[in-house]
CSV table of C-alpha atoms and ligand atoms in Angstrom, one decimal:
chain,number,residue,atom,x,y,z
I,862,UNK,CA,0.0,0.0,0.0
I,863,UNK,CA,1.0,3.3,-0.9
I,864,UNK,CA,1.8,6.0,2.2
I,865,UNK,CA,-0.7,8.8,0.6
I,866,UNK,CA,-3.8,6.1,1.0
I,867,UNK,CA,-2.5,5.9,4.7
I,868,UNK,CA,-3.8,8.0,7.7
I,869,UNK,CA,-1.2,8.6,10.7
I,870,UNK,CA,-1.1,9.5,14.0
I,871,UNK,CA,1.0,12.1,15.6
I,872,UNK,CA,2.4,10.6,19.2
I,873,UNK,CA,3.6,13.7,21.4
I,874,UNK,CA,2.1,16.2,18.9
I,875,UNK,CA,2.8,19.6,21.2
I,876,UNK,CA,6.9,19.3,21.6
I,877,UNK,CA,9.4,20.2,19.0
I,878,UNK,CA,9.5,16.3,16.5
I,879,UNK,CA,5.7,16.9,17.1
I,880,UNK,CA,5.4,20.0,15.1
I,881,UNK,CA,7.0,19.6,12.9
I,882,UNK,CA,5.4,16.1,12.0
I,883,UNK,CA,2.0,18.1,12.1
I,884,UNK,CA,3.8,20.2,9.4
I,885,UNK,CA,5.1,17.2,7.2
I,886,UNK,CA,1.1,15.8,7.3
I,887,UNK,CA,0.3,19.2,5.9
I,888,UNK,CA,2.5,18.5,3.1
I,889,UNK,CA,2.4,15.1,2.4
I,890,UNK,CA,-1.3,15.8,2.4
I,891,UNK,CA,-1.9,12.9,4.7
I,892,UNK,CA,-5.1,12.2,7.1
I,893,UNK,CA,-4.1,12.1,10.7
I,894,UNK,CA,-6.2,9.6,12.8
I,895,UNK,CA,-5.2,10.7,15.4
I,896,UNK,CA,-3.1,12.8,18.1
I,897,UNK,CA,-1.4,12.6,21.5
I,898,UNK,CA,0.2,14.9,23.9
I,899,UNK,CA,0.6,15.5,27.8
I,900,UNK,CA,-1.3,18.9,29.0
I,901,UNK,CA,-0.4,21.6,26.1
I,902,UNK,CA,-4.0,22.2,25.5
I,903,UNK,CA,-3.6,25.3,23.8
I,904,UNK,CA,-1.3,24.0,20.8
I,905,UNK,CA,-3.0,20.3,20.6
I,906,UNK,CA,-6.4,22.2,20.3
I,907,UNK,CA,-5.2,24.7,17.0
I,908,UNK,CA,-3.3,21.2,15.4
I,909,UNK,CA,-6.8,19.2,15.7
I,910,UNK,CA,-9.0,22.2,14.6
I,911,UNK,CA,-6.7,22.4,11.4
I,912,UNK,CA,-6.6,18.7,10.9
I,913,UNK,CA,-9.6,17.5,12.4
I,914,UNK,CA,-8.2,14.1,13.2
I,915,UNK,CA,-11.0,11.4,14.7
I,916,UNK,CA,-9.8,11.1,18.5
I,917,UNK,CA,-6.8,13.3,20.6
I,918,UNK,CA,-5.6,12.1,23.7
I,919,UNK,CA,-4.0,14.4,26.8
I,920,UNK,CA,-2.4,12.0,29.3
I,921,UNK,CA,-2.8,15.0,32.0
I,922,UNK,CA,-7.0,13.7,32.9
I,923,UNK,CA,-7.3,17.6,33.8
I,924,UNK,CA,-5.8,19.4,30.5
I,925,UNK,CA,-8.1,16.4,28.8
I,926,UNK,CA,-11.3,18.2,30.6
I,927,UNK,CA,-10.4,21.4,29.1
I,928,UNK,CA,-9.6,20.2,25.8
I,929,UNK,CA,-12.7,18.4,25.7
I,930,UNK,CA,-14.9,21.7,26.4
I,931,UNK,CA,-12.9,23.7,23.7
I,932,UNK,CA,-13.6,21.4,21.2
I,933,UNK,CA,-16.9,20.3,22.3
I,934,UNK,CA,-18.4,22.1,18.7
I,935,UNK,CA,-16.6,19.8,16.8
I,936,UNK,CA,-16.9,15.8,15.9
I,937,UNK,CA,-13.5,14.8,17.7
I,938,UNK,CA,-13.1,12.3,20.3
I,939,UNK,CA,-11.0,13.4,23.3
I,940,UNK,CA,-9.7,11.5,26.3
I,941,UNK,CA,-7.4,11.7,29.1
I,942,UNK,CA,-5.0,9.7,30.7
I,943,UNK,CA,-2.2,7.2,29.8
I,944,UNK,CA,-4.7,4.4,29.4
I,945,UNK,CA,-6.9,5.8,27.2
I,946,UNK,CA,-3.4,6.8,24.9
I,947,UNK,CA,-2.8,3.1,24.6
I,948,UNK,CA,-6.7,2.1,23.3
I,949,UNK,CA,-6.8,4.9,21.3
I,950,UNK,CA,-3.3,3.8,19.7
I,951,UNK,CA,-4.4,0.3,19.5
I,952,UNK,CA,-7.6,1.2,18.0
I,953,UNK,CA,-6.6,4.0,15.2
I,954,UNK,CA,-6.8,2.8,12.3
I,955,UNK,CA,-3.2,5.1,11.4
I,956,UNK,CA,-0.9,2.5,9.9
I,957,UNK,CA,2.2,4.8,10.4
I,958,UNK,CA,3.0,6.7,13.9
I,959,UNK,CA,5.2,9.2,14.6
I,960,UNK,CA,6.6,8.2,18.0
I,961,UNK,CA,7.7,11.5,19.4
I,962,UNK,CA,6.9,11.5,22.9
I,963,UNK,CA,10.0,12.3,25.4
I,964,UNK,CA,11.7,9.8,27.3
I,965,UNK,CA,10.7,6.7,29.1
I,966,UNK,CA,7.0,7.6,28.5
I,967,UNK,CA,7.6,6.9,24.7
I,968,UNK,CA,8.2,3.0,25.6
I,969,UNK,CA,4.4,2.2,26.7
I,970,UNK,CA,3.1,4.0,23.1
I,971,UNK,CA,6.0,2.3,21.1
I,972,UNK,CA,4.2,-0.9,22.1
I,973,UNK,CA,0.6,-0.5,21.5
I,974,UNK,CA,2.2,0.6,18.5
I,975,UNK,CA,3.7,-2.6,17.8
I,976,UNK,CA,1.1,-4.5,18.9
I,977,UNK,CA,-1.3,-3.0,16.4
I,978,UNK,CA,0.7,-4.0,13.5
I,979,UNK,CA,2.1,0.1,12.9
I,980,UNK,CA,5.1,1.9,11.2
I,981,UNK,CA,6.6,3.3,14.1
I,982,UNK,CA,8.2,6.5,12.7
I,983,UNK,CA,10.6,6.5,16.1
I,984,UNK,CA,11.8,9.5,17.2
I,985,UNK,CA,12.0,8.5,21.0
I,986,UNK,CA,15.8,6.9,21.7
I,987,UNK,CA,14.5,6.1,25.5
I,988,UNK,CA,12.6,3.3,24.5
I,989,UNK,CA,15.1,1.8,22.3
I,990,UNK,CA,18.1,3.0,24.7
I,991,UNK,CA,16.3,1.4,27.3
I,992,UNK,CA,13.9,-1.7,26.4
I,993,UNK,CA,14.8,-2.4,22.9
I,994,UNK,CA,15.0,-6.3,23.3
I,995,UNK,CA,10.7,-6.1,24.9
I,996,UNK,CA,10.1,-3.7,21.9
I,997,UNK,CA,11.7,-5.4,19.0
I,998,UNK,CA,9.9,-8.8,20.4
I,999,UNK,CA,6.7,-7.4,19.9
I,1000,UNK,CA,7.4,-5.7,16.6
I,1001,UNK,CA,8.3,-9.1,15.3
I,1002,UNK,CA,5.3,-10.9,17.0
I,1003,UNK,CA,2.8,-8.5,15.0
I,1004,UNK,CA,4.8,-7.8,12.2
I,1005,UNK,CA,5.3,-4.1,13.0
I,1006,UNK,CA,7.7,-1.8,11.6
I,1007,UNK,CA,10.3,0.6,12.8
I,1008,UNK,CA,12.2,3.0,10.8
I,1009,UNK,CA,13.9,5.8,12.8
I,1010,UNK,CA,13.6,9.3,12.9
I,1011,UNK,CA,16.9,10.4,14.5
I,1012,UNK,CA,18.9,12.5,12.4
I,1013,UNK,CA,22.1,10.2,12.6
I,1014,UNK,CA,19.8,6.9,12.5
I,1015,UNK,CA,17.8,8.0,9.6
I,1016,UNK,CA,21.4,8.8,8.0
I,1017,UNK,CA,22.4,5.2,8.7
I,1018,UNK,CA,19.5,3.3,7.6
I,1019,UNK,CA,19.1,5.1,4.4
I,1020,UNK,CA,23.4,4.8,3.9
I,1021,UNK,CA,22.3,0.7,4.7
I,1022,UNK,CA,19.8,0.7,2.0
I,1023,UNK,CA,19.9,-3.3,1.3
I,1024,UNK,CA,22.5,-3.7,3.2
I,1025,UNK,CA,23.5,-6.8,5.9
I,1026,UNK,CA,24.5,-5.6,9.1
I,1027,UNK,CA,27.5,-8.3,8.4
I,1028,UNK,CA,28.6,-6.5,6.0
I,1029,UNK,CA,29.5,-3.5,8.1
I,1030,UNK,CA,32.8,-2.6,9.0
I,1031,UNK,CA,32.2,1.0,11.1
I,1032,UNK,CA,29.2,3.2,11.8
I,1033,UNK,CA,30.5,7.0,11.5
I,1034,UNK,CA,28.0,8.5,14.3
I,1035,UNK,CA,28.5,12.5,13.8
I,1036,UNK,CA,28.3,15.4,16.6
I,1037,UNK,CA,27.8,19.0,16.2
I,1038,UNK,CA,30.2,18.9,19.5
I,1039,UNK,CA,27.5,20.8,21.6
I,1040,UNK,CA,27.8,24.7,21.4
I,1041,UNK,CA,31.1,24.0,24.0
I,1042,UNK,CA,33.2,21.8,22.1
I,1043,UNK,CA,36.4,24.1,22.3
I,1044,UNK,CA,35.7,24.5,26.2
I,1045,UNK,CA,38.2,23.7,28.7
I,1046,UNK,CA,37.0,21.8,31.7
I,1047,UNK,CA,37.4,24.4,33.9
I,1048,UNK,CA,35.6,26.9,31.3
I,1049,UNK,CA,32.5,24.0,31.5
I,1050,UNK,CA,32.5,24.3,35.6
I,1051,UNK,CA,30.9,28.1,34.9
I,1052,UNK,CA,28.3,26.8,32.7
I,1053,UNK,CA,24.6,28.1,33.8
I,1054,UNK,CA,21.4,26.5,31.8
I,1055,UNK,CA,21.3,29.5,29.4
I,1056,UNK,CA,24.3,29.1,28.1
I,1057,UNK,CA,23.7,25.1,27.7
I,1058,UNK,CA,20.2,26.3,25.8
I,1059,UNK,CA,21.7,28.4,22.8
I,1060,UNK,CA,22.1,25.0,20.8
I,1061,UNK,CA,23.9,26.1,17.8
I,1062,UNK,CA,22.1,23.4,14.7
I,1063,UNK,CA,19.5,21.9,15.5
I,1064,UNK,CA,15.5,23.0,17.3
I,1065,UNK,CA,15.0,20.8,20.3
I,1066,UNK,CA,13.7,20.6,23.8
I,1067,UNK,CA,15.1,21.5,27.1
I,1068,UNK,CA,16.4,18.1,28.2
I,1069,UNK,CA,17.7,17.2,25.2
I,1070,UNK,CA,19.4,20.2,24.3
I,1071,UNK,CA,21.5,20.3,27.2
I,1072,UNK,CA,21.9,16.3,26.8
I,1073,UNK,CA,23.7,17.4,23.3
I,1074,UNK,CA,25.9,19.7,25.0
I,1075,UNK,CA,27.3,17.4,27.4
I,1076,UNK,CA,27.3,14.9,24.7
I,1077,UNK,CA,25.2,12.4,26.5
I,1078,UNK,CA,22.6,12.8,23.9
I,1079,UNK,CA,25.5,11.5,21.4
I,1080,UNK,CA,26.4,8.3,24.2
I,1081,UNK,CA,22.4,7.6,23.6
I,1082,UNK,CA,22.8,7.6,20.0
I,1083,UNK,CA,26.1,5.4,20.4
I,1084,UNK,CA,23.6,2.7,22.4
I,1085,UNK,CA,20.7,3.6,20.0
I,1086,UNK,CA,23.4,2.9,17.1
I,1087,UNK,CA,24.3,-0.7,18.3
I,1088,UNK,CA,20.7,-2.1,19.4
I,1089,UNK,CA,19.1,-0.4,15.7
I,1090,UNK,CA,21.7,-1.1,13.8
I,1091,UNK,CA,23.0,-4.8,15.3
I,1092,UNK,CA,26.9,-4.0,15.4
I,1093,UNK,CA,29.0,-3.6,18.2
I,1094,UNK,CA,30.0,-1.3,20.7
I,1095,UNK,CA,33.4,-1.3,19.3
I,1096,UNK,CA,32.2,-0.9,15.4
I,1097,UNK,CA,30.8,2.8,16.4
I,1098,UNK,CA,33.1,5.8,16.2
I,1099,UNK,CA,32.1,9.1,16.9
I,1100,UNK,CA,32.9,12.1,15.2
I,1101,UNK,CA,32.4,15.9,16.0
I,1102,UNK,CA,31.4,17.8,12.5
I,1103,UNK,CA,30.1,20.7,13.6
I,1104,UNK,CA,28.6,21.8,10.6
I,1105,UNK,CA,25.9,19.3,11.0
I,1106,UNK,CA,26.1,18.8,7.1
I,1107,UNK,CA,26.9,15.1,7.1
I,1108,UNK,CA,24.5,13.4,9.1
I,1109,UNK,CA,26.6,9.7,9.6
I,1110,UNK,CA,27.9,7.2,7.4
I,1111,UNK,CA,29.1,3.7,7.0
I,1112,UNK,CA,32.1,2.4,6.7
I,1113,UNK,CA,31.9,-1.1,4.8
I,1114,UNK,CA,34.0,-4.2,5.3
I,1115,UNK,CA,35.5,-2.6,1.9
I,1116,UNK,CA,36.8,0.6,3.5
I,1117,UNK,CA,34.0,2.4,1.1
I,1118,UNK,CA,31.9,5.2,2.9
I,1119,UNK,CA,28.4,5.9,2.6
I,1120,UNK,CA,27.4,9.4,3.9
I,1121,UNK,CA,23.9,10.7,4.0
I,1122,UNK,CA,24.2,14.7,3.7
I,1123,UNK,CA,21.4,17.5,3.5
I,1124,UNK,CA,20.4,20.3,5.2
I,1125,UNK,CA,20.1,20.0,9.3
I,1126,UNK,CA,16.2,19.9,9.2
I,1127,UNK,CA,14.5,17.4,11.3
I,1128,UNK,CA,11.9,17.2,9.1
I,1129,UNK,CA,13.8,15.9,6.1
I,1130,UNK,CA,14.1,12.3,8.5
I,1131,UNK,CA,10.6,12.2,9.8
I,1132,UNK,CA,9.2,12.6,6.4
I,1133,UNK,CA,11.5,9.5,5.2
I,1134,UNK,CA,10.0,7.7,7.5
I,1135,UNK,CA,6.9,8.1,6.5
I,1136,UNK,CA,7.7,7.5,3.1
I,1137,UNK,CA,9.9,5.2,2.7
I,1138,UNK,CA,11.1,3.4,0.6
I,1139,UNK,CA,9.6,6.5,-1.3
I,1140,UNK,CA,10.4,10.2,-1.5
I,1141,UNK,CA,9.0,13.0,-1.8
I,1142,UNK,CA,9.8,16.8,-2.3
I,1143,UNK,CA,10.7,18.2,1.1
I,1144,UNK,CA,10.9,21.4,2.9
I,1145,UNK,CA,14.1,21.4,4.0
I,1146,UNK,CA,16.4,23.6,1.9
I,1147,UNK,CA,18.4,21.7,-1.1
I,1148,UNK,CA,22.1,22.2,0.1
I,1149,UNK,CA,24.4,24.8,-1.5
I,1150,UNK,CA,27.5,23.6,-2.3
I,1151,UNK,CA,29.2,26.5,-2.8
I,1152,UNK,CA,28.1,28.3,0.6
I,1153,UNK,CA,29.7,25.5,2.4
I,1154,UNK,CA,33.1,26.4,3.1
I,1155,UNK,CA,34.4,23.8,4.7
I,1156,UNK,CA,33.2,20.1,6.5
I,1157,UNK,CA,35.4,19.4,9.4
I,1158,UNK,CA,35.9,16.3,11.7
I,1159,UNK,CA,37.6,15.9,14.2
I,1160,UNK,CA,37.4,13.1,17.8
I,1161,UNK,CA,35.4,14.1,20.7
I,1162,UNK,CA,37.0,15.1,23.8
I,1163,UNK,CA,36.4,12.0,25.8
I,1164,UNK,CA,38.5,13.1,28.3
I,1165,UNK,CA,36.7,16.2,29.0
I,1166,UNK,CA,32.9,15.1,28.8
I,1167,UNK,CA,33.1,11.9,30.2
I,1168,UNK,CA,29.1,11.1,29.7
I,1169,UNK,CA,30.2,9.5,26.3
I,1170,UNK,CA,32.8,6.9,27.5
I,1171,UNK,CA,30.5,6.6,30.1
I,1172,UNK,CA,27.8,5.6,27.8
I,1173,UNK,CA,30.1,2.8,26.1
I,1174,UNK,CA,30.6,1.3,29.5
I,1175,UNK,CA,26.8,1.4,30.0
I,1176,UNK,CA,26.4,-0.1,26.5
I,1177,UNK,CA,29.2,-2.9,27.4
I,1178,UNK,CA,27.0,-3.5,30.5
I,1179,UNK,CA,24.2,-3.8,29.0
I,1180,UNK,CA,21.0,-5.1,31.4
I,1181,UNK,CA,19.6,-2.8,33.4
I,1182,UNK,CA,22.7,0.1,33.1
I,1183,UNK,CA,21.8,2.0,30.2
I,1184,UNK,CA,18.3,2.2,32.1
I,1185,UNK,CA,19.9,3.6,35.0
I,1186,UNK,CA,22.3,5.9,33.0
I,1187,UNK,CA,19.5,7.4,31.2
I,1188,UNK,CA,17.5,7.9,34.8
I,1189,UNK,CA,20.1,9.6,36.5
I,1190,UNK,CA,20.9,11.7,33.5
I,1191,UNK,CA,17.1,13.0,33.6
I,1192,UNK,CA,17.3,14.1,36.9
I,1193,UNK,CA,20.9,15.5,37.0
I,1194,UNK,CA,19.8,17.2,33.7
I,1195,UNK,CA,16.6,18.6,35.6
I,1196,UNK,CA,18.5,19.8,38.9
I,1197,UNK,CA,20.6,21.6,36.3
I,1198,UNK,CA,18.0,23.6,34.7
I,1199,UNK,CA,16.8,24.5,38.1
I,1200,UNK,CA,19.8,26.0,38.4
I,1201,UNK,CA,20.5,24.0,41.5
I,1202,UNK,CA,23.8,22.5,40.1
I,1203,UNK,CA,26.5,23.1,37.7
I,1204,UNK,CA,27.2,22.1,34.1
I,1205,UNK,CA,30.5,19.2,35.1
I,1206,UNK,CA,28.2,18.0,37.7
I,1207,UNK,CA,26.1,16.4,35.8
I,1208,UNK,CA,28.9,14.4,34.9
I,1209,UNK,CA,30.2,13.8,38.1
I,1210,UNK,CA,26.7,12.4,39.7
I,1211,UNK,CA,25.7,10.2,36.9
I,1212,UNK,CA,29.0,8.4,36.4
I,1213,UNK,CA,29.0,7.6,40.5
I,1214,UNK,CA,25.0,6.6,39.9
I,1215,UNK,CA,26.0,4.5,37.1
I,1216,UNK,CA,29.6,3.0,38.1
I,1217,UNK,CA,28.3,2.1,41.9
I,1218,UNK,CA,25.0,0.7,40.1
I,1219,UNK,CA,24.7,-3.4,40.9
I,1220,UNK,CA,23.4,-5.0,36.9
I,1221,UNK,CA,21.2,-7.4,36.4
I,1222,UNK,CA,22.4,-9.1,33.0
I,1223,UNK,CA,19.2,-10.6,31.7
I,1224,UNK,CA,16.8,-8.1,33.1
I,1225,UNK,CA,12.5,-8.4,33.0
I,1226,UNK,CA,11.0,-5.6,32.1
I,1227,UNK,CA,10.0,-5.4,35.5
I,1228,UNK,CA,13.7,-4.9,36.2
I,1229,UNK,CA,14.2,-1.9,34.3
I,1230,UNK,CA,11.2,0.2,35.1
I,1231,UNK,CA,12.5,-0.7,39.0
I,1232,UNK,CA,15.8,0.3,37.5
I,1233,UNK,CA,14.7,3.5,36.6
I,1234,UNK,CA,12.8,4.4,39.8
I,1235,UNK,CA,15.8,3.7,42.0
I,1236,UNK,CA,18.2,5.3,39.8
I,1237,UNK,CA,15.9,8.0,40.3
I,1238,UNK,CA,16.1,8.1,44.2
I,1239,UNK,CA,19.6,7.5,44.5
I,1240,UNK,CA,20.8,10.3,41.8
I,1241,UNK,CA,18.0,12.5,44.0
I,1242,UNK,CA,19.8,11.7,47.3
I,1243,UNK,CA,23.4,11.9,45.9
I,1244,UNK,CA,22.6,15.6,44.5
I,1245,UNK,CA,21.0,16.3,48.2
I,1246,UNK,CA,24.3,14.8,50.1
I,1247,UNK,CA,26.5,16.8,47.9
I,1248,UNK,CA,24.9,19.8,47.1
I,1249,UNK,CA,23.8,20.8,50.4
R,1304,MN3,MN1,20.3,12.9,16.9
């Protein structure tokens, strides 16, 4: 079946991949079945008045209320609460999502998706940082789909094109470097959340703007890279280009490199997934040659922002530890934007969260959500000891 007789829905429809997936609908002319957020009334209630999709879900039961009155003069069905998300996933008749709900509440949606046979257009890395093994299972058992969103990811699977994952020698994962890759440690101690927010390439959120700064978001992509992509920890090298032109390649048993390049737009990789194998005029800018003066690469300073190494040891781990890194960075990252503590500790509390963790090898799924509830606690408690 072709994409354009397809309606989708739009998971997380009020944050940044959100948007802009409500944009590419507009111009791949596509139905949306329906759409999902957590309390942003405001914005849900515009995006469902312009494309009147059957059902919207809040997960916040009160924003739901609200939403419910505003659009009580039109034909749209609208629920609240986390429950009600995962029936009205499993019931939309959307064959493609767009998975773009933040962190670990994009694994719960990732499933129903799976479980009703979708595309699963992912943009969410926690779910596949964290429970890939649970989700994979079920997208096999119902012969779902996932093709990912990620700028890097999308750059890899479409630089795989036909390709067996036996036949790779490297995966080239780029970095913009984060807006302080010349920094000196003790520059990065004076860091505030302001400074971490003026991301220089890409349009983001918060959390993982900052997480791109301190390069953790890279050390997810490094994890995301070997569960996706079925290589090892060792086969991913990670380059800083910080002109965000070349979005990762592959390196072939053959020394040949496939590159995928194009303008830095975010919407480029969630219309691919939507499409593909297909594609279709974008609205990302065509690249200009000529204006690009130079592509640089050069290695990350491992020594310096220690969340990536950190990251490969988590991924070495495996079990319940990339769980627990990605916990611990969620809070360290939120104390942070409260201003309550500095740039370098971030680093500093999740690598003691993570290194003094106890793994579980063959986790449940049980396991990890625990995981991530006392990772929680114990970054919480280690911030209160030290920061006093
Ligand atoms: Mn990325």
């Amino acid at each position: 079946m072709n994409y354009t007789e397809k309606s989708i829905a739009i998971l997380g429809s009020t944050g940044s991949v959100g948007q802009q997936s409500v944009e590419i609908a507009k111009h791949l002319n596509l139905k949306v079945d329906l759409l999902t957020a957590s309390s942003s009334v405001d914005t849900i209630e515009k995006q469902a008045r312009e494309l009147l999709p059957k059902t919207c879900v809040l997960t916040d039961k009160r924003a739901a209320n609200e939403l419910k009155s505003k659009l009580a003069d039109t034909n749209i069905k609208v629920y609240g609460g986390d429950d009600s998300a995962i029936s009205a996933i499993e019931e939309s008749k959307a064959k493609t999502a767009v998975n773009a709900v933040s962190g670990f509440a994009g694994l719960a949606p990732a499933i129903a998706c799976a479980r009703s046979a979708k595309r699963i257009a992912m943009s969410n890395k926690e779910a596949i940082v964290i429970a890939y093994k649970f989700l994979k299972q079920e997208i096999e058992t119902n012969n779902a789909e996932m093709i990912p969103v990620d700028s890097e990811h999308s750059a890899i699977f479409q630089c795989l094109q036909g390709r067996a994952s036996n036949d790779i020698k490297r995966i080239i994962l780029t970095s913009s470097g984060g807006p302080f890759r010349n920094k000196t440690y003790k520059e990065l101690k004076g860091i505030v959340a302001k400074d971490a927010l003026a991301h220089p390439t890409w349009k983001m959120g918060a959390k993982i703007t900052v997480d791109s700064a301190s390069l953790m978001n890279k050390g997810f992509e490094v994890i995301e890279a070997v569960r996706l992509f079925n290589v090892k920890p060792e086969q991913v090298k990670v380059v800083v280009h910080p002109q965000s032109i070349m979005h990762s390649a592959v390196e072939y048993n053959d020394n040949s490199v496939i590159a995928q390049m194009g303008a830095p737009d975010m919407r480029t990789c969630i219309q691919y997934a939507i499409t593909y194998p297909e594609r279709q005029t974008a609205l990302a800018k065509s690249l200009d040659f000529a204006s690009i003066s130079n592509l640089t690469f050069e290695n990350p300073k491992t020594e310096i922002f220690t969340l990536l190494p950190l990251a490969f040891y988590a991924i070495n781990e495996d079990g319940i530890i990339p769980s627990v890194l990605n916990a611990s960075d969620e809070i360290a990252v939120k104390y942070f934007l409260n201003n309550k503590i500095g740039f370098t500790d971030i680093f500093k509390v999740v690598e003691k969260v993570v290194k003094d963790f106890k793994n579980i090898k063959d986790p449940t799924l049980d396991d990890i959500i625990n995981a991530d509830k006392e990772a929680r606690i114990k970054t919480e408690n280690l911030i209160k000891t030290i920061f006093k």
